[in-house]
PDB file of C-alpha atoms in Angstrom:
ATOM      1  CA  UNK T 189     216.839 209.457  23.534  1.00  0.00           C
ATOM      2  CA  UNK T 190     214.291 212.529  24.637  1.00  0.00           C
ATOM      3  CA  UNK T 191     211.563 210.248  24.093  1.00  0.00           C
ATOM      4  CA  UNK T 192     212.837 207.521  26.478  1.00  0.00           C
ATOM      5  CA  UNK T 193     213.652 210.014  28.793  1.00  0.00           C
ATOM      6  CA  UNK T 194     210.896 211.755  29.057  1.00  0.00           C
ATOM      7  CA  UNK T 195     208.776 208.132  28.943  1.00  0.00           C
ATOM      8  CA  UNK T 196     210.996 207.210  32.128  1.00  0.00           C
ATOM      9  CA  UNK T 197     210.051 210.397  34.044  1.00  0.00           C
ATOM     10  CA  UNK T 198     206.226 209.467  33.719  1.00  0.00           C
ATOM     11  CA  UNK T 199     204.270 208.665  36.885  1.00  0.00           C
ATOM     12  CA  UNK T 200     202.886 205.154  36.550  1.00  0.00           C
ATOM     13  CA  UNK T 201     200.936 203.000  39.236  1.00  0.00           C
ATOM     14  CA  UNK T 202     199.564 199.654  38.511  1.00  0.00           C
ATOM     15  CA  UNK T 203     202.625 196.760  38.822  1.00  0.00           C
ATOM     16  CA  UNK T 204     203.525 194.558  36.230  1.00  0.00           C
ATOM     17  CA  UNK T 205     205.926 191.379  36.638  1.00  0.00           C
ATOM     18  CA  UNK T 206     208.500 189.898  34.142  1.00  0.00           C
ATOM     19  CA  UNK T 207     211.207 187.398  34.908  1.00  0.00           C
ATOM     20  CA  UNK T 208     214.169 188.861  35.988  1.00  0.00           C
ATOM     21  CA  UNK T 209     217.059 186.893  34.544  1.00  0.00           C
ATOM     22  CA  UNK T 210     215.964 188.450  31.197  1.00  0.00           C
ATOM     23  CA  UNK T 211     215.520 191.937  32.285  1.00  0.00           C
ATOM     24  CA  UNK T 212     217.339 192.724  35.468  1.00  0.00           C
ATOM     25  CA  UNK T 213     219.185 195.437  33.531  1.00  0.00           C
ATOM     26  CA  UNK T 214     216.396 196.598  31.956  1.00  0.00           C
ATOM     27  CA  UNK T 215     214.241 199.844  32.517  1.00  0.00           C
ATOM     28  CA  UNK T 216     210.035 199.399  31.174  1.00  0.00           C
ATOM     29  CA  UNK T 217     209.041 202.200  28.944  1.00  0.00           C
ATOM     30  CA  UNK T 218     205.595 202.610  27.510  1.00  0.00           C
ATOM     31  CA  UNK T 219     205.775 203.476  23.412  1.00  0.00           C
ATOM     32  CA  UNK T 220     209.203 202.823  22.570  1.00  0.00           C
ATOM     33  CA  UNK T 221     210.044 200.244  20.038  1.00  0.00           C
ATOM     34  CA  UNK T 222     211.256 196.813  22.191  1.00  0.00           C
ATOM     35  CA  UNK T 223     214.931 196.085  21.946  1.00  0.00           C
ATOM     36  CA  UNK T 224     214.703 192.993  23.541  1.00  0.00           C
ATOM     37  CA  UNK T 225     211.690 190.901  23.835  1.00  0.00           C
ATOM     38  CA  UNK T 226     210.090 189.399  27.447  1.00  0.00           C
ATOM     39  CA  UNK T 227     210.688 186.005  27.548  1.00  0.00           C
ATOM     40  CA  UNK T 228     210.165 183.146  30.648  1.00  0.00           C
ATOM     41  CA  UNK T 229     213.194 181.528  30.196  1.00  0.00           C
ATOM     42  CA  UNK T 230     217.001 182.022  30.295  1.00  0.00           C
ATOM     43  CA  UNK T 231     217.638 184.278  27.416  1.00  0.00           C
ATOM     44  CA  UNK T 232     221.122 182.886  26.880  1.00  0.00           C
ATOM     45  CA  UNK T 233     223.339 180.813  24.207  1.00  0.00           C
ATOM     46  CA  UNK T 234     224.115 179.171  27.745  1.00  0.00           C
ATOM     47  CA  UNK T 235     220.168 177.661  28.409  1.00  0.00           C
ATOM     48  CA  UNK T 236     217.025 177.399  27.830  1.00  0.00           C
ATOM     49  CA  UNK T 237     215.938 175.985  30.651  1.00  0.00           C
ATOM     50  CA  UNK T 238     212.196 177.332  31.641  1.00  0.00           C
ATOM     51  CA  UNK T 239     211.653 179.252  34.374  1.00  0.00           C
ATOM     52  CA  UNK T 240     208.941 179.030  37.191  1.00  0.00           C
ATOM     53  CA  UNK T 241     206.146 181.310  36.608  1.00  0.00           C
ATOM     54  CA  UNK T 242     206.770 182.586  40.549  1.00  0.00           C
ATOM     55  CA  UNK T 243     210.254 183.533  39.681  1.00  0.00           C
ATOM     56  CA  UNK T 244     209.941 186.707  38.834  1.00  0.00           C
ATOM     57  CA  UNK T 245     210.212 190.857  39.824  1.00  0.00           C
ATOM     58  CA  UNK T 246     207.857 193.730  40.543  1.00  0.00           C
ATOM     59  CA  UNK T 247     208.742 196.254  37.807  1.00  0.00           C
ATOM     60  CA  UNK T 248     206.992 199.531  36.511  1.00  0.00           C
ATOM     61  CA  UNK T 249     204.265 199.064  34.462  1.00  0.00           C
ATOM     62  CA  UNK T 250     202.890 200.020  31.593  1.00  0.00           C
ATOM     63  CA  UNK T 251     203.760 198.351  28.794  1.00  0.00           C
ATOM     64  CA  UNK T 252     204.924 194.864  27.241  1.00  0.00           C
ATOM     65  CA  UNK T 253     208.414 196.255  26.023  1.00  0.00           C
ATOM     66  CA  UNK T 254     211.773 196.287  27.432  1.00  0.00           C
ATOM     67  CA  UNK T 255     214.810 198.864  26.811  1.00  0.00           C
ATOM     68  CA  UNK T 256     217.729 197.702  27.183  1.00  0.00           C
ATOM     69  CA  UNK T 257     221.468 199.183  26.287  1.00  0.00           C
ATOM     70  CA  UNK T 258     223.975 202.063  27.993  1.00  0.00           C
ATOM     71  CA  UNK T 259     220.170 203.833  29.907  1.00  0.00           C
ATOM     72  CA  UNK T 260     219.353 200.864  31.152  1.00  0.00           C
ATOM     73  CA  UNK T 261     222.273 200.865  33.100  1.00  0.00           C
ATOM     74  CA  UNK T 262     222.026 203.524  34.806  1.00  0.00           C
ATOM     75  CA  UNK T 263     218.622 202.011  36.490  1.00  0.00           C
ATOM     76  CA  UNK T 264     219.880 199.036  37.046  1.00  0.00           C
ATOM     77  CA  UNK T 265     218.763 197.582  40.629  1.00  0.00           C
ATOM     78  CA  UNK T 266     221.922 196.740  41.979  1.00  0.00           C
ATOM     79  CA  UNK T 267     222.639 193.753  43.848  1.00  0.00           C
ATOM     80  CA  UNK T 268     218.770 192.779  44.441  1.00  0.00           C
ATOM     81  CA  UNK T 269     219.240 189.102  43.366  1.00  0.00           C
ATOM     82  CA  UNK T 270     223.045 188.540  44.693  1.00  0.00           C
ATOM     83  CA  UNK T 271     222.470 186.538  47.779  1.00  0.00           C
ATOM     84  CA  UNK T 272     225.104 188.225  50.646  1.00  0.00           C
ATOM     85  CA  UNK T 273     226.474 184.528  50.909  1.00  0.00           C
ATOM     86  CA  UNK T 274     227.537 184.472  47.599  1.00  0.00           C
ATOM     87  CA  UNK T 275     231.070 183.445  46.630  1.00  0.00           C
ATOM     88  CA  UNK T 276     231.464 184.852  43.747  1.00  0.00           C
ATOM     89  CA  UNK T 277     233.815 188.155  43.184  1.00  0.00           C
ATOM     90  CA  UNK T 278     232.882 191.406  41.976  1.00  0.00           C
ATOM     91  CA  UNK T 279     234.386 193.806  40.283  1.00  0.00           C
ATOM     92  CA  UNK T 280     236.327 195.715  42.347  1.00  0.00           C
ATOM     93  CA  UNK T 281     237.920 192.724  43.402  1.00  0.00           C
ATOM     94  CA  UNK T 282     239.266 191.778  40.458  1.00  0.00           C
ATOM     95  CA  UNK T 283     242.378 189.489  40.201  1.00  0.00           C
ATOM     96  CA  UNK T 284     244.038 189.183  36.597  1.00  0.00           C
ATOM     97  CA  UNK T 285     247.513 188.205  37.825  1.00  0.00           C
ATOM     98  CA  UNK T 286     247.374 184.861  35.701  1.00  0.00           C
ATOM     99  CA  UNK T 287     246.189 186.727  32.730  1.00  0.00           C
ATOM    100  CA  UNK T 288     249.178 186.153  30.121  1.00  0.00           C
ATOM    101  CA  UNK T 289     248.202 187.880  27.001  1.00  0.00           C
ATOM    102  CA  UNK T 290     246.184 187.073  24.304  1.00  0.00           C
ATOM    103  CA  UNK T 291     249.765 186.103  22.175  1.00  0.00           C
ATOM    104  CA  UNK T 292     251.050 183.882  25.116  1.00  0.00           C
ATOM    105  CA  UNK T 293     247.418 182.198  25.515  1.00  0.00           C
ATOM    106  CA  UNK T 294     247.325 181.252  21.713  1.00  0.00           C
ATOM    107  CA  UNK T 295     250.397 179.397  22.372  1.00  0.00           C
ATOM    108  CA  UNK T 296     249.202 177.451  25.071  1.00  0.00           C
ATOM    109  CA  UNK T 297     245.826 177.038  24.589  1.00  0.00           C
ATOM    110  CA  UNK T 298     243.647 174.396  21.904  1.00  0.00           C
ATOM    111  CA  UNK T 299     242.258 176.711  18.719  1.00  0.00           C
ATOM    112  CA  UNK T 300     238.967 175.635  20.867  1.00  0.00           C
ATOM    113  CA  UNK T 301     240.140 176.890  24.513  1.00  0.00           C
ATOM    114  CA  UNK T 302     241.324 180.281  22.840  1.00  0.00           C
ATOM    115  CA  UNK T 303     237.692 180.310  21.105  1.00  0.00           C
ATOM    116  CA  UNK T 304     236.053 180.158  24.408  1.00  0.00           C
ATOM    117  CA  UNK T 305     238.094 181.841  27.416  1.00  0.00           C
ATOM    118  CA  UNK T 306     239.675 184.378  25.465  1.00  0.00           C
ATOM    119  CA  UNK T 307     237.040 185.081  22.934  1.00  0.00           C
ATOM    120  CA  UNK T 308     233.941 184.146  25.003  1.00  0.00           C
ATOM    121  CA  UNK T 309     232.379 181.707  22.868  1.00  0.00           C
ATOM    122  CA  UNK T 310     229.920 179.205  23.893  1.00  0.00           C
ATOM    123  CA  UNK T 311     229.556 174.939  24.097  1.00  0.00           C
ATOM    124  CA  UNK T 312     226.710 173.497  22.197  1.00  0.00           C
ATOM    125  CA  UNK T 313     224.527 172.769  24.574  1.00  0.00           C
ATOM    126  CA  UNK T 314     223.885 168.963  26.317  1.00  0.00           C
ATOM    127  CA  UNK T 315     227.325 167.870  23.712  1.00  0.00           C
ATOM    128  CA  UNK T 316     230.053 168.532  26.005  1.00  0.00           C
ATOM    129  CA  UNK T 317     232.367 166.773  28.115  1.00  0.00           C
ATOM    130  CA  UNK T 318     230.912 167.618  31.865  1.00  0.00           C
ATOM    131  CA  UNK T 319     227.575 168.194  31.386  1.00  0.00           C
ATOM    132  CA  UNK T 320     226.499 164.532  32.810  1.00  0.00           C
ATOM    133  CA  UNK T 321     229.416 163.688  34.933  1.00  0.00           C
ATOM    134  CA  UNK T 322     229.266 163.244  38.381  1.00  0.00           C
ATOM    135  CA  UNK T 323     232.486 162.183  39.586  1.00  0.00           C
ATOM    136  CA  UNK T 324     234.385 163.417  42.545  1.00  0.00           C
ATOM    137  CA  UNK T 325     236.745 166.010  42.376  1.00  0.00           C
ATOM    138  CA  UNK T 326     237.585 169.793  41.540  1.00  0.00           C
ATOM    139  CA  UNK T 327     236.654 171.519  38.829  1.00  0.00           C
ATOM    140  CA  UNK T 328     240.023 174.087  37.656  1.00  0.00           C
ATOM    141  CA  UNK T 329     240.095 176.733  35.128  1.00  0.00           C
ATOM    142  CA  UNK T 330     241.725 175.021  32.013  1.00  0.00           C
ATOM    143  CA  UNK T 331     243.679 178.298  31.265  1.00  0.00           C
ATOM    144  CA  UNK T 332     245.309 179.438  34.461  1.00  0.00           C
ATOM    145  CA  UNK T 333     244.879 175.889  36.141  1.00  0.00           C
ATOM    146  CA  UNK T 334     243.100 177.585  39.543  1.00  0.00           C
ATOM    147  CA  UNK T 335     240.500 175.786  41.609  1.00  0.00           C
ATOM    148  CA  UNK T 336     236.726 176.945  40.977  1.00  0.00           C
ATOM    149  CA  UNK T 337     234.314 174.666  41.861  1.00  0.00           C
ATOM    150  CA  UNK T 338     233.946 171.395  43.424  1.00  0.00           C
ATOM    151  CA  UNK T 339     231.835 168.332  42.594  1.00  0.00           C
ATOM    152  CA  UNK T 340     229.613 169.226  45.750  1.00  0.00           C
ATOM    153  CA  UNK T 341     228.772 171.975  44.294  1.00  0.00           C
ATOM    154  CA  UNK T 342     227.816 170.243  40.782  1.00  0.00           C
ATOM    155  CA  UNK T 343     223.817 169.647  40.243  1.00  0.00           C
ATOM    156  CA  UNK T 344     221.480 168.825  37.299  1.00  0.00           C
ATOM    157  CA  UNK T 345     220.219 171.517  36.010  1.00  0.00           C
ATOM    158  CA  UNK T 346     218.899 170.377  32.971  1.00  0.00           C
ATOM    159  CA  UNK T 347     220.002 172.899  30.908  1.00  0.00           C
ATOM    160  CA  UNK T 348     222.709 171.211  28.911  1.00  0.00           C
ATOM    161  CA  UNK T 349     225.873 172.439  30.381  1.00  0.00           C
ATOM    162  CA  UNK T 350     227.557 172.142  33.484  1.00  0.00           C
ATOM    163  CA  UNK T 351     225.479 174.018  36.496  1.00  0.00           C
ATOM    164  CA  UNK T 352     226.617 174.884  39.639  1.00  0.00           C
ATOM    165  CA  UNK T 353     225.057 176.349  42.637  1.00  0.00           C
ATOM    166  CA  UNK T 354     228.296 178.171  44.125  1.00  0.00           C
ATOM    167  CA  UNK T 355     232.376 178.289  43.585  1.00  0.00           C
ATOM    168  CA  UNK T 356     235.152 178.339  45.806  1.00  0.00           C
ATOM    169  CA  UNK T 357     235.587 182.203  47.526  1.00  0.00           C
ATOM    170  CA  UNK T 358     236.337 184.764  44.933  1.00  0.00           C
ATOM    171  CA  UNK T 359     237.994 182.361  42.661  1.00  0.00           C
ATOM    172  CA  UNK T 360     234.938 183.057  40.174  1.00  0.00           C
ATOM    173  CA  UNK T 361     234.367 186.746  39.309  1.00  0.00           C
ATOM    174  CA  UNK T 362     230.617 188.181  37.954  1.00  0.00           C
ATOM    175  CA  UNK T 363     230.917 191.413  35.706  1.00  0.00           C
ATOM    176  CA  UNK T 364     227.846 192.620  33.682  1.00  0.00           C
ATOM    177  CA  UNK T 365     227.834 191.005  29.981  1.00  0.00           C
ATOM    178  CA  UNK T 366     228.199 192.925  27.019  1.00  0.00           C
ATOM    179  CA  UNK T 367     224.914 192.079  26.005  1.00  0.00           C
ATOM    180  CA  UNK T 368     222.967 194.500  29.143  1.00  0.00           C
ATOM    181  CA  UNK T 369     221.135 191.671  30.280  1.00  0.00           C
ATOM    182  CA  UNK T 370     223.136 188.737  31.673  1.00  0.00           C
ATOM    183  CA  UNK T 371     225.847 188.418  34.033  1.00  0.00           C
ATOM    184  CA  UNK T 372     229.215 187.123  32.787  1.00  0.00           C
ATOM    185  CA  UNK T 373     232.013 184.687  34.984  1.00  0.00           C
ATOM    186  CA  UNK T 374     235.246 184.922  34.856  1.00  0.00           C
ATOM    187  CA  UNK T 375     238.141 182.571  35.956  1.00  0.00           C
ATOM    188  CA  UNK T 376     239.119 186.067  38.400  1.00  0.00           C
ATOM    189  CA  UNK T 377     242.475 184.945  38.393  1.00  0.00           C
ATOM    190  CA  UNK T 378     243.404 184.833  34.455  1.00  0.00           C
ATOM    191  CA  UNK T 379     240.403 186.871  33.458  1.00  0.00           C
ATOM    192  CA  UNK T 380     238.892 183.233  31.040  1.00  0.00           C
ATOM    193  CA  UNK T 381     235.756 183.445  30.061  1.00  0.00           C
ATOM    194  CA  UNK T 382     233.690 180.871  31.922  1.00  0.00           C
ATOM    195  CA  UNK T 383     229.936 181.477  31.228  1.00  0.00           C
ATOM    196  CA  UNK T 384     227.032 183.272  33.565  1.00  0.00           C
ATOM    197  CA  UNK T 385     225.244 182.806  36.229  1.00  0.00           C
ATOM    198  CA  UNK T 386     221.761 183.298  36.683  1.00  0.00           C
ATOM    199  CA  UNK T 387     219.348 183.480  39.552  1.00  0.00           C
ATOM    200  CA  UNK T 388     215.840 183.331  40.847  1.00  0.00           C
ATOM    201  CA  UNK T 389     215.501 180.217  39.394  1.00  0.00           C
ATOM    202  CA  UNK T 390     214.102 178.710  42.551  1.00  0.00           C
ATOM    203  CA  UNK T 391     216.107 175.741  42.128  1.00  0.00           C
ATOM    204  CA  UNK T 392     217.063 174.326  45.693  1.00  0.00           C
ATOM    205  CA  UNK T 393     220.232 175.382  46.739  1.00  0.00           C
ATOM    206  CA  UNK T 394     220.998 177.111  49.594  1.00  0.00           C
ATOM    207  CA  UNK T 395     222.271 180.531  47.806  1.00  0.00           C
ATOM    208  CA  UNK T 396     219.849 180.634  44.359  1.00  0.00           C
ATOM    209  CA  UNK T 397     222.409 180.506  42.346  1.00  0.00           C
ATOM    210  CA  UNK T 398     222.905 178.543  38.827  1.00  0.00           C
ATOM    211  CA  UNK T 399     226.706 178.651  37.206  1.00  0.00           C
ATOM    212  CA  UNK T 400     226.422 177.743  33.680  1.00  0.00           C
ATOM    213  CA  UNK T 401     230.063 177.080  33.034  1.00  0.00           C
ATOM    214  CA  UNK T 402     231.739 175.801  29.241  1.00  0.00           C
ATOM    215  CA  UNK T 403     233.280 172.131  30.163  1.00  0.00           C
ATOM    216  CA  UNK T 404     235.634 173.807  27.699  1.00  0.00           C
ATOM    217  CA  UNK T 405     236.632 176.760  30.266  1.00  0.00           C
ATOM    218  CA  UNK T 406     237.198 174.113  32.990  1.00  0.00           C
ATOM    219  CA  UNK T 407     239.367 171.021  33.876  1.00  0.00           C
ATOM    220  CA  UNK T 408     237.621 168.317  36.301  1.00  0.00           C
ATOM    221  CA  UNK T 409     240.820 166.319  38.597  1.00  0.00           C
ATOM    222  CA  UNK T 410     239.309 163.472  39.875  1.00  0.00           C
ATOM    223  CA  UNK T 411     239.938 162.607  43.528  1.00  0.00           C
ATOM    224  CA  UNK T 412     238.488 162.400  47.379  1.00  0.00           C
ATOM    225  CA  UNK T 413     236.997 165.801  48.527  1.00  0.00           C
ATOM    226  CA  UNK T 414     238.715 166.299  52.265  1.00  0.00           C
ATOM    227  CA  UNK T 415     235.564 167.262  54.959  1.00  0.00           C
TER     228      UNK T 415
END
C-alpha cells in the first residue's frame, strides 16, 4: 500500500491514453504489479464488442499498468462520461420498494431468473431470447414487472445481447460493480440485476450510452408505442 501511495504522489508530465470503459475506476501507477490488464474493448462477461481507437481518456502517464480495487476508488473521476441527459438513476435515488426478499423471489422466480437478477449472473452471449428482436413494444423487468425500456430505444449493437441507448426516467438505476471497473443496472424498483452500461463507445445515439441488459432480467409486451 506505501508503495502505491507514494507512486501516486509522483509528479508525472507526458499524457498517455487508454480506453475508458476498462479503466474509468482506475488510478495509473508506474512499478506496481498490473491488477487488471489495458484492453480496447469492453472488458465484460456482457461484450466484447471492439472499441474505436478515438474512444478513449487522457490519463497520467507513465506506465502500461492499471490498479484497480478499494484506492482506485477514491480517484475515481466522477461523473466524466454520464451525459447530464441521462435517464438512468443513481444512487442516492435508489428505489427498492418492489424488492421482496431473496426467500419470496425464489418462489416466484425460474431457477434461471433467480440465477440472474438476484445473483447477477450473465446470458451467453448472441443465444438469448431478445438479442435480434425488433418488435414493438416495452421492455419490463421480469421480476418486479416495471417498465424500463422501450423498443425505440432498442439498437444493434453487435455485441450479443440486448443494447440500448437509454431507459425510461429513473426506472433503471447505475451503481459501481463489484468488480471496480464497470458500472452495474439495476431494475431501481426491485433492486434485479439487469447488466451494465457502458459509454464512449461513439455509437450514434443521442446520449452515448450502450445498456447491455440479460433478455433474462427483462420481459418484452408487444404492442403500439403511443407518440
Amino acid at each position: 500500500l506505501k508503495t502505491m501511495i507514494s507512486c501516486l504522489r509522483r509528479k508525472v508530465a507526458t499524457p498517455t491514453t487508454i480506453n475508458p470503459l476498462t479503466s474509468s475506476m482506475a488510478v495509473v501507477c508506474a512499478g506496481v504489479t498490473p491488477l487488471v490488464p489495458i484492453t480496447n474493448t469492453c472488458s465484460s462477461p456482457h461484450s466484447s464488442y471492439p472499441l474505436s481507437q478515438s474512444s478513449s481518456t487522457t490519463l497520467l502517464h507513465n506506465t502500461p499498468i492499471v490498479m484497480s480495487g478499494f484506492l482506485a476508488g477514491f480517484f475515481e473521476p466522477k461523473g466524466t462520461d454520464r451525459s447530464p441527459n441521462s435517464h438512468t438513476a443513481l444512487r442516492n435515488e435508489k428505489d427498492g420498494s418492489k424488492d421482496i426478499g431473496d426467500e419470496e423471489w425464489k418462489k416466484r422466480l425460474s431457477a434461471k431468473q433467480f440465477q440472474i437478477l438476484r445473483g447477477k449472473g450473465t446470458d451467453p452471449g448472441h443465444r438469448n431470447e431478445y438479442d435480434q428482436v425488433w418488435k414493438e413494444g416495452v421492455y419490463h423487468c421480469a421480476g418486479c414487472d416495471t417498465p424500463l425500456y422501450t423498443s425505440v430505444m432498442k439498437f444493434d449493437c453487435g455485441c450479443g445481447w440486448p443494447g440500448f441507448w437509454d431507459c425510461l426516467p429513473k426506472a433503471v438505476r447505475e451503481e459501481g460493480d463489484a468488480d471496480g471497473r464497470r458500472v452495474e443496472i439495476l431494475c431501481n424498483a426491485c433492486n434485479g440485476h439487469l447488466g451494465h452500461v457502458f459509454r464512449g463507445e461513439r455509437f450514434d445515439n443521442p446520449i452515448n450510452e450502450r445498456h447491455c441488459v440479460n433478455s433474462t432480467s427483462v420481459l418484452l409486451k408487444e404492442g403500439k408505442l403511443s407518440k
